[in-house]
């Protein structure tokens, strides 16, 4: 149980375009979903937290107009990187939790490369 | 001071060796502690929770010292498949929306 999927697993896009990443909880209802970013040899950094049906809460330094998060249902959250730049190239990982935010189930991640 | 600090390694050990990783955390209000394992280009996966009394899961033993804000992970009889990055993770209940705080990880390579 507690399976989280992400799509796509990797994507290459041109600078200035937008990319949408989906995160789904396959066998449970996720009260909260988290979006992380990980640069090479760095730790996972939380970008934002989203609860179903409400606006996401962004961490300091993360531009909400650039990283659009939608959590329309208890099983799906999307992250859209708008007007992507090469510095946005990173490993984006989502996680989902049920009743406790400390028990998070991670998706397999999406590797984004912006050329 | 960083919230969670780990020795980045890499630790290169032969098969069968015993290896220990250390981690310190800065938020004394942290209540829960975990070790995650992350393989290259993969998502982190929970290895084990860390309890105050210490806990063991097969070849893996985790210890917590709240007074020193220090966590350890001991791996006995290392296998090639143990090669990965080990992430120390703590909860940060007083830090807004960041319930889990990750260390940068310690890289382990087990060599045949």
PDB file of C-alpha atoms in Angstrom:
ATOM      1  CA  UNK A   1       0.000   0.000   0.000  1.00  0.00           C
ATOM      2  CA  UNK A   2       0.850   3.712   0.071  1.00  0.00           C
ATOM      3  CA  UNK A   3       2.032   4.054  -3.499  1.00  0.00           C
ATOM      4  CA  UNK A   4       2.685   7.439  -5.042  1.00  0.00           C
ATOM      5  CA  UNK A   5       3.325   7.915  -8.732  1.00  0.00           C
ATOM      6  CA  UNK A   6       4.771  10.821 -10.652  1.00  0.00           C
ATOM      7  CA  UNK A   7       4.576  11.643 -14.298  1.00  0.00           C
ATOM      8  CA  UNK A   8       6.657  12.193 -16.299  1.00  0.00           C
ATOM      9  CA  UNK A   9       9.723  10.537 -14.829  1.00  0.00           C
ATOM     10  CA  UNK A  10      11.967  12.787 -16.875  1.00  0.00           C
ATOM     11  CA  UNK A  11      11.461  15.706 -19.212  1.00  0.00           C
ATOM     12  CA  UNK A  12      13.626  17.936 -21.344  1.00  0.00           C
ATOM     13  CA  UNK A  13      12.212  21.283 -22.344  1.00  0.00           C
ATOM     14  CA  UNK A  14      13.376  24.496 -23.914  1.00  0.00           C
ATOM     15  CA  UNK A  15      13.949  27.646 -21.947  1.00  0.00           C
ATOM     16  CA  UNK A  16      10.781  29.724 -21.679  1.00  0.00           C
ATOM     17  CA  UNK A  17       8.335  26.855 -21.935  1.00  0.00           C
ATOM     18  CA  UNK A  18       6.163  25.438 -19.153  1.00  0.00           C
ATOM     19  CA  UNK A  19       6.225  21.927 -17.780  1.00  0.00           C
ATOM     20  CA  UNK A  20       3.543  20.177 -15.751  1.00  0.00           C
ATOM     21  CA  UNK A  21       4.380  17.373 -13.331  1.00  0.00           C
ATOM     22  CA  UNK A  22       1.675  15.151 -11.876  1.00  0.00           C
ATOM     23  CA  UNK A  23       1.725  13.440  -8.518  1.00  0.00           C
ATOM     24  CA  UNK A  24      -0.853  10.792  -7.691  1.00  0.00           C
ATOM     25  CA  UNK A  25      -1.548   8.732  -4.613  1.00  0.00           C
ATOM     26  CA  UNK A  26      -2.688   5.429  -6.047  1.00  0.00           C
ATOM     27  CA  UNK A  27      -4.123   3.548  -3.120  1.00  0.00           C
ATOM     28  CA  UNK A  28      -4.915   6.106  -0.460  1.00  0.00           C
ATOM     29  CA  UNK A  29      -6.379   9.553  -0.095  1.00  0.00           C
ATOM     30  CA  UNK A  30      -3.698  12.151   0.467  1.00  0.00           C
ATOM     31  CA  UNK A  31      -4.753  14.930   2.771  1.00  0.00           C
ATOM     32  CA  UNK A  32      -1.538  16.774   2.096  1.00  0.00           C
ATOM     33  CA  UNK A  33       0.970  16.665  -0.705  1.00  0.00           C
ATOM     34  CA  UNK A  34       4.459  18.073  -0.599  1.00  0.00           C
ATOM     35  CA  UNK A  35       6.713  19.177  -3.421  1.00  0.00           C
ATOM     36  CA  UNK A  36      10.476  18.984  -2.999  1.00  0.00           C
ATOM     37  CA  UNK A  37      13.398  19.889  -5.192  1.00  0.00           C
ATOM     38  CA  UNK A  38      16.819  18.311  -5.035  1.00  0.00           C
ATOM     39  CA  UNK A  39      19.924  19.642  -6.759  1.00  0.00           C
ATOM     40  CA  UNK A  40      22.924  17.316  -7.242  1.00  0.00           C
ATOM     41  CA  UNK A  41      24.619  16.412  -3.980  1.00  0.00           C
ATOM     42  CA  UNK A  42      22.172  18.550  -2.042  1.00  0.00           C
ATOM     43  CA  UNK A  43      19.407  17.676   0.359  1.00  0.00           C
ATOM     44  CA  UNK A  44      15.745  17.632  -0.478  1.00  0.00           C
ATOM     45  CA  UNK A  45      14.355  21.101  -0.047  1.00  0.00           C
ATOM     46  CA  UNK A  46      10.659  21.589   0.520  1.00  0.00           C
ATOM     47  CA  UNK A  47       9.152  23.933  -2.033  1.00  0.00           C
ATOM     48  CA  UNK A  48       5.502  23.930  -1.019  1.00  0.00           C
ATOM     49  CA  UNK A  49       2.782  22.130   0.853  1.00  0.00           C
ATOM     50  CA  UNK A  50      -0.678  21.700  -0.576  1.00  0.00           C
ATOM     51  CA  UNK A  51      -3.922  20.546   0.924  1.00  0.00           C
ATOM     52  CA  UNK A  52      -6.776  19.368  -1.225  1.00  0.00           C
ATOM     53  CA  UNK A  53      -9.032  22.201  -2.265  1.00  0.00           C
ATOM     54  CA  UNK A  54      -6.954  25.023  -0.857  1.00  0.00           C
ATOM     55  CA  UNK A  55      -4.059  27.152  -2.003  1.00  0.00           C
ATOM     56  CA  UNK A  56      -0.583  25.829  -1.581  1.00  0.00           C
ATOM     57  CA  UNK A  57       1.727  27.230   1.042  1.00  0.00           C
ATOM     58  CA  UNK A  58       5.140  28.064  -0.364  1.00  0.00           C
ATOM     59  CA  UNK A  59       8.445  28.037   1.441  1.00  0.00           C
ATOM     60  CA  UNK A  60      10.449  31.201   1.678  1.00  0.00           C
ATOM     61  CA  UNK A  61      12.319  31.918  -1.526  1.00  0.00           C
ATOM     62  CA  UNK A  62      10.039  29.832  -3.765  1.00  0.00           C
ATOM     63  CA  UNK A  63       8.154  31.925  -6.306  1.00  0.00           C
ATOM     64  CA  UNK A  64       4.498  30.973  -6.262  1.00  0.00           C
ATOM     65  CA  UNK A  65       3.877  32.530  -9.678  1.00  0.00           C
ATOM     66  CA  UNK A  66       6.626  30.455 -11.199  1.00  0.00           C
ATOM     67  CA  UNK A  67       5.813  27.156  -9.535  1.00  0.00           C
ATOM     68  CA  UNK A  68       2.072  26.717  -9.798  1.00  0.00           C
ATOM     69  CA  UNK A  69       0.586  24.018  -7.616  1.00  0.00           C
ATOM     70  CA  UNK A  70      -2.887  22.629  -7.925  1.00  0.00           C
ATOM     71  CA  UNK A  71      -4.297  20.033  -5.553  1.00  0.00           C
ATOM     72  CA  UNK A  72      -7.722  19.465  -7.053  1.00  0.00           C
ATOM     73  CA  UNK A  73      -8.498  16.095  -5.513  1.00  0.00           C
ATOM     74  CA  UNK A  74      -7.367  13.851  -2.680  1.00  0.00           C
ATOM     75  CA  UNK A  75      -5.326  11.777  -5.109  1.00  0.00           C
ATOM     76  CA  UNK A  76      -3.804  14.309  -7.489  1.00  0.00           C
ATOM     77  CA  UNK A  77      -1.536  17.314  -7.214  1.00  0.00           C
ATOM     78  CA  UNK A  78       0.230  19.039 -10.076  1.00  0.00           C
ATOM     79  CA  UNK A  79       3.276  21.274 -10.191  1.00  0.00           C
ATOM     80  CA  UNK A  80       3.696  23.515 -13.226  1.00  0.00           C
ATOM     81  CA  UNK A  81       7.064  25.116 -13.778  1.00  0.00           C
ATOM     82  CA  UNK A  82       6.280  28.201 -15.836  1.00  0.00           C
ATOM     83  CA  UNK A  83       8.752  29.928 -18.121  1.00  0.00           C
ATOM     84  CA  UNK A  84      11.402  27.404 -17.238  1.00  0.00           C
ATOM     85  CA  UNK A  85      15.059  28.415 -17.196  1.00  0.00           C
ATOM     86  CA  UNK A  86      18.187  26.239 -17.104  1.00  0.00           C
ATOM     87  CA  UNK A  87      18.588  26.965 -13.378  1.00  0.00           C
ATOM     88  CA  UNK A  88      15.240  25.220 -12.819  1.00  0.00           C
ATOM     89  CA  UNK A  89      16.831  21.967 -13.959  1.00  0.00           C
ATOM     90  CA  UNK A  90      16.557  19.684 -10.962  1.00  0.00           C
ATOM     91  CA  UNK A  91      15.010  16.547  -9.517  1.00  0.00           C
ATOM     92  CA  UNK A  92      11.456  17.280  -8.404  1.00  0.00           C
ATOM     93  CA  UNK A  93       9.922  14.859  -5.924  1.00  0.00           C
ATOM     94  CA  UNK A  94       6.444  14.834  -4.503  1.00  0.00           C
ATOM     95  CA  UNK A  95       5.226  13.098  -1.402  1.00  0.00           C
ATOM     96  CA  UNK A  96       1.819  12.443   0.013  1.00  0.00           C
ATOM     97  CA  UNK A  97       0.583  11.956   3.513  1.00  0.00           C
ATOM     98  CA  UNK A  98      -2.666  10.879   5.063  1.00  0.00           C
ATOM     99  CA  UNK A  99      -3.447  11.799   8.615  1.00  0.00           C
ATOM    100  CA  UNK A 100       0.106  12.576   9.741  1.00  0.00           C
ATOM    101  CA  UNK A 101       2.411  14.923   7.813  1.00  0.00           C
ATOM    102  CA  UNK A 102       5.360  13.099   9.349  1.00  0.00           C
ATOM    103  CA  UNK A 103       4.461   9.899   7.499  1.00  0.00           C
ATOM    104  CA  UNK A 104       5.169  10.768   3.917  1.00  0.00           C
ATOM    105  CA  UNK A 105       5.225   8.484   0.914  1.00  0.00           C
ATOM    106  CA  UNK A 106       7.437   9.640  -1.875  1.00  0.00           C
ATOM    107  CA  UNK A 107       6.890   9.518  -5.588  1.00  0.00           C
ATOM    108  CA  UNK A 108       9.719   8.304  -7.839  1.00  0.00           C
ATOM    109  CA  UNK A 109      10.649  11.850  -8.833  1.00  0.00           C
ATOM    110  CA  UNK A 110      10.794  13.799 -12.077  1.00  0.00           C
ATOM    111  CA  UNK A 111      14.097  14.857 -13.566  1.00  0.00           C
ATOM    112  CA  UNK A 112      13.707  18.156 -15.369  1.00  0.00           C
ATOM    113  CA  UNK A 113      16.333  19.453 -17.762  1.00  0.00           C
ATOM    114  CA  UNK A 114      15.846  22.876 -19.274  1.00  0.00           C
ATOM    115  CA  UNK A 115      17.990  23.612 -22.305  1.00  0.00           C
TER     116      UNK A 115
ATOM    117  CA  UNK B   1      24.112  26.189  11.995  1.00  0.00           C
ATOM    118  CA  UNK B   2      22.371  23.846   9.574  1.00  0.00           C
ATOM    119  CA  UNK B   3      19.268  22.132  10.847  1.00  0.00           C
ATOM    120  CA  UNK B   4      20.494  18.627  10.104  1.00  0.00           C
ATOM    121  CA  UNK B   5      24.162  17.933   9.585  1.00  0.00           C
ATOM    122  CA  UNK B   6      25.756  14.781   8.270  1.00  0.00           C
ATOM    123  CA  UNK B   7      29.202  13.782   7.163  1.00  0.00           C
ATOM    124  CA  UNK B   8      28.841  13.652   3.356  1.00  0.00           C
ATOM    125  CA  UNK B   9      31.345  10.835   2.946  1.00  0.00           C
ATOM    126  CA  UNK B  10      31.821   8.948   0.781  1.00  0.00           C
ATOM    127  CA  UNK B  11      32.411   5.964   2.974  1.00  0.00           C
ATOM    128  CA  UNK B  12      34.078   3.201   0.954  1.00  0.00           C
ATOM    129  CA  UNK B  13      33.996  -0.077   2.839  1.00  0.00           C
ATOM    130  CA  UNK B  14      34.562  -3.719   1.911  1.00  0.00           C
ATOM    131  CA  UNK B  15      31.770  -6.236   2.003  1.00  0.00           C
ATOM    132  CA  UNK B  16      31.164  -7.542   5.496  1.00  0.00           C
ATOM    133  CA  UNK B  17      32.422  -4.408   7.204  1.00  0.00           C
ATOM    134  CA  UNK B  18      30.586  -2.512   9.897  1.00  0.00           C
ATOM    135  CA  UNK B  19      30.014   1.166   9.214  1.00  0.00           C
ATOM    136  CA  UNK B  20      28.480   3.924  11.308  1.00  0.00           C
ATOM    137  CA  UNK B  21      26.928   7.211  10.253  1.00  0.00           C
ATOM    138  CA  UNK B  22      26.351  10.182  12.508  1.00  0.00           C
ATOM    139  CA  UNK B  23      23.927  13.047  12.357  1.00  0.00           C
ATOM    140  CA  UNK B  24      23.290  16.095  14.510  1.00  0.00           C
ATOM    141  CA  UNK B  25      20.197  18.274  14.523  1.00  0.00           C
ATOM    142  CA  UNK B  26      19.684  21.795  15.774  1.00  0.00           C
ATOM    143  CA  UNK B  27      15.982  21.967  16.651  1.00  0.00           C
ATOM    144  CA  UNK B  28      15.562  20.683  20.184  1.00  0.00           C
ATOM    145  CA  UNK B  29      11.796  20.589  19.631  1.00  0.00           C
ATOM    146  CA  UNK B  30      12.131  17.813  17.054  1.00  0.00           C
ATOM    147  CA  UNK B  31      10.127  14.824  18.140  1.00  0.00           C
ATOM    148  CA  UNK B  32      10.568  12.202  15.459  1.00  0.00           C
ATOM    149  CA  UNK B  33      13.658  10.961  13.728  1.00  0.00           C
ATOM    150  CA  UNK B  34      14.230   8.789  10.719  1.00  0.00           C
ATOM    151  CA  UNK B  35      16.847   7.333   8.465  1.00  0.00           C
ATOM    152  CA  UNK B  36      16.005   7.240   4.776  1.00  0.00           C
ATOM    153  CA  UNK B  37      17.928   5.600   2.008  1.00  0.00           C
ATOM    154  CA  UNK B  38      18.237   7.198  -1.414  1.00  0.00           C
ATOM    155  CA  UNK B  39      19.656   5.425  -4.435  1.00  0.00           C
ATOM    156  CA  UNK B  40      21.141   7.419  -7.270  1.00  0.00           C
ATOM    157  CA  UNK B  41      18.450   9.312  -9.190  1.00  0.00           C
ATOM    158  CA  UNK B  42      15.693   7.732  -7.124  1.00  0.00           C
ATOM    159  CA  UNK B  43      13.316   8.948  -4.460  1.00  0.00           C
ATOM    160  CA  UNK B  44      14.178   8.544  -0.769  1.00  0.00           C
ATOM    161  CA  UNK B  45      12.759   5.488   0.953  1.00  0.00           C
ATOM    162  CA  UNK B  46      12.194   5.097   4.652  1.00  0.00           C
ATOM    163  CA  UNK B  47      14.783   2.787   6.157  1.00  0.00           C
ATOM    164  CA  UNK B  48      13.786   3.023   9.785  1.00  0.00           C
ATOM    165  CA  UNK B  49      12.449   5.298  12.464  1.00  0.00           C
ATOM    166  CA  UNK B  50      14.719   6.126  15.373  1.00  0.00           C
ATOM    167  CA  UNK B  51      13.421   5.711  18.904  1.00  0.00           C
ATOM    168  CA  UNK B  52      14.803   7.072  22.155  1.00  0.00           C
ATOM    169  CA  UNK B  53      15.525   3.581  23.398  1.00  0.00           C
ATOM    170  CA  UNK B  54      17.390   2.705  20.222  1.00  0.00           C
ATOM    171  CA  UNK B  55      16.109   0.162  17.754  1.00  0.00           C
ATOM    172  CA  UNK B  56      17.388  -2.572  15.558  1.00  0.00           C
ATOM    173  CA  UNK B  57      16.146  -3.970  12.269  1.00  0.00           C
ATOM    174  CA  UNK B  58      18.251  -6.864  11.083  1.00  0.00           C
ATOM    175  CA  UNK B  59      21.714  -5.535  10.292  1.00  0.00           C
ATOM    176  CA  UNK B  60      20.705  -1.956  10.987  1.00  0.00           C
ATOM    177  CA  UNK B  61      20.776  -0.282  14.388  1.00  0.00           C
ATOM    178  CA  UNK B  62      19.683   3.275  15.077  1.00  0.00           C
ATOM    179  CA  UNK B  63      20.442   5.265  18.200  1.00  0.00           C
ATOM    180  CA  UNK B  64      19.199   8.618  19.449  1.00  0.00           C
ATOM    181  CA  UNK B  65      20.778  10.874  22.036  1.00  0.00           C
ATOM    182  CA  UNK B  66      18.355  13.713  22.726  1.00  0.00           C
ATOM    183  CA  UNK B  67      20.655  15.499  25.143  1.00  0.00           C
ATOM    184  CA  UNK B  68      23.361  15.760  22.498  1.00  0.00           C
ATOM    185  CA  UNK B  69      20.862  16.059  19.623  1.00  0.00           C
ATOM    186  CA  UNK B  70      22.673  13.253  17.904  1.00  0.00           C
ATOM    187  CA  UNK B  71      21.471  10.309  15.841  1.00  0.00           C
ATOM    188  CA  UNK B  72      23.440   7.366  14.543  1.00  0.00           C
ATOM    189  CA  UNK B  73      22.984   4.490  12.145  1.00  0.00           C
ATOM    190  CA  UNK B  74      25.093   1.354  12.326  1.00  0.00           C
ATOM    191  CA  UNK B  75      25.196  -1.137   9.483  1.00  0.00           C
ATOM    192  CA  UNK B  76      26.723  -4.522  10.206  1.00  0.00           C
ATOM    193  CA  UNK B  77      27.943  -7.068   7.673  1.00  0.00           C
ATOM    194  CA  UNK B  78      27.684  -4.602   4.785  1.00  0.00           C
ATOM    195  CA  UNK B  79      26.336  -5.885   1.487  1.00  0.00           C
ATOM    196  CA  UNK B  80      26.974  -4.529  -1.982  1.00  0.00           C
ATOM    197  CA  UNK B  81      23.275  -3.648  -2.102  1.00  0.00           C
ATOM    198  CA  UNK B  82      23.718  -1.304   0.856  1.00  0.00           C
ATOM    199  CA  UNK B  83      25.523   1.152  -1.437  1.00  0.00           C
ATOM    200  CA  UNK B  84      23.366   4.278  -1.393  1.00  0.00           C
ATOM    201  CA  UNK B  85      23.061   7.674   0.240  1.00  0.00           C
ATOM    202  CA  UNK B  86      21.666   7.624   3.763  1.00  0.00           C
ATOM    203  CA  UNK B  87      19.591  10.601   4.769  1.00  0.00           C
ATOM    204  CA  UNK B  88      19.061  11.694   8.341  1.00  0.00           C
ATOM    205  CA  UNK B  89      15.609  13.210   8.718  1.00  0.00           C
ATOM    206  CA  UNK B  90      14.026  14.961  11.676  1.00  0.00           C
ATOM    207  CA  UNK B  91      10.711  16.591  12.277  1.00  0.00           C
ATOM    208  CA  UNK B  92      10.484  20.320  12.827  1.00  0.00           C
ATOM    209  CA  UNK B  93       7.169  20.900  14.543  1.00  0.00           C
ATOM    210  CA  UNK B  94       7.804  24.566  15.147  1.00  0.00           C
ATOM    211  CA  UNK B  95       8.973  25.407  11.656  1.00  0.00           C
ATOM    212  CA  UNK B  96       5.811  26.227   9.810  1.00  0.00           C
ATOM    213  CA  UNK B  97       5.069  23.910   6.935  1.00  0.00           C
ATOM    214  CA  UNK B  98       8.248  21.890   7.030  1.00  0.00           C
ATOM    215  CA  UNK B  99       7.349  18.793   9.004  1.00  0.00           C
ATOM    216  CA  UNK B 100      10.380  16.873   7.721  1.00  0.00           C
ATOM    217  CA  UNK B 101      13.870  18.308   7.475  1.00  0.00           C
ATOM    218  CA  UNK B 102      16.411  16.347   5.483  1.00  0.00           C
ATOM    219  CA  UNK B 103      20.157  16.202   5.876  1.00  0.00           C
ATOM    220  CA  UNK B 104      22.333  16.202   2.758  1.00  0.00           C
ATOM    221  CA  UNK B 105      23.034  12.538   3.215  1.00  0.00           C
ATOM    222  CA  UNK B 106      26.063  10.345   3.659  1.00  0.00           C
ATOM    223  CA  UNK B 107      27.163   8.320   0.684  1.00  0.00           C
ATOM    224  CA  UNK B 108      28.138   4.704   1.217  1.00  0.00           C
ATOM    225  CA  UNK B 109      29.918   2.508  -1.298  1.00  0.00           C
ATOM    226  CA  UNK B 110      30.342  -1.141  -0.390  1.00  0.00           C
ATOM    227  CA  UNK B 111      33.110  -2.712  -2.409  1.00  0.00           C
ATOM    228  CA  UNK B 112      33.495  -6.385  -3.275  1.00  0.00           C
TER     229      UNK B 112
END
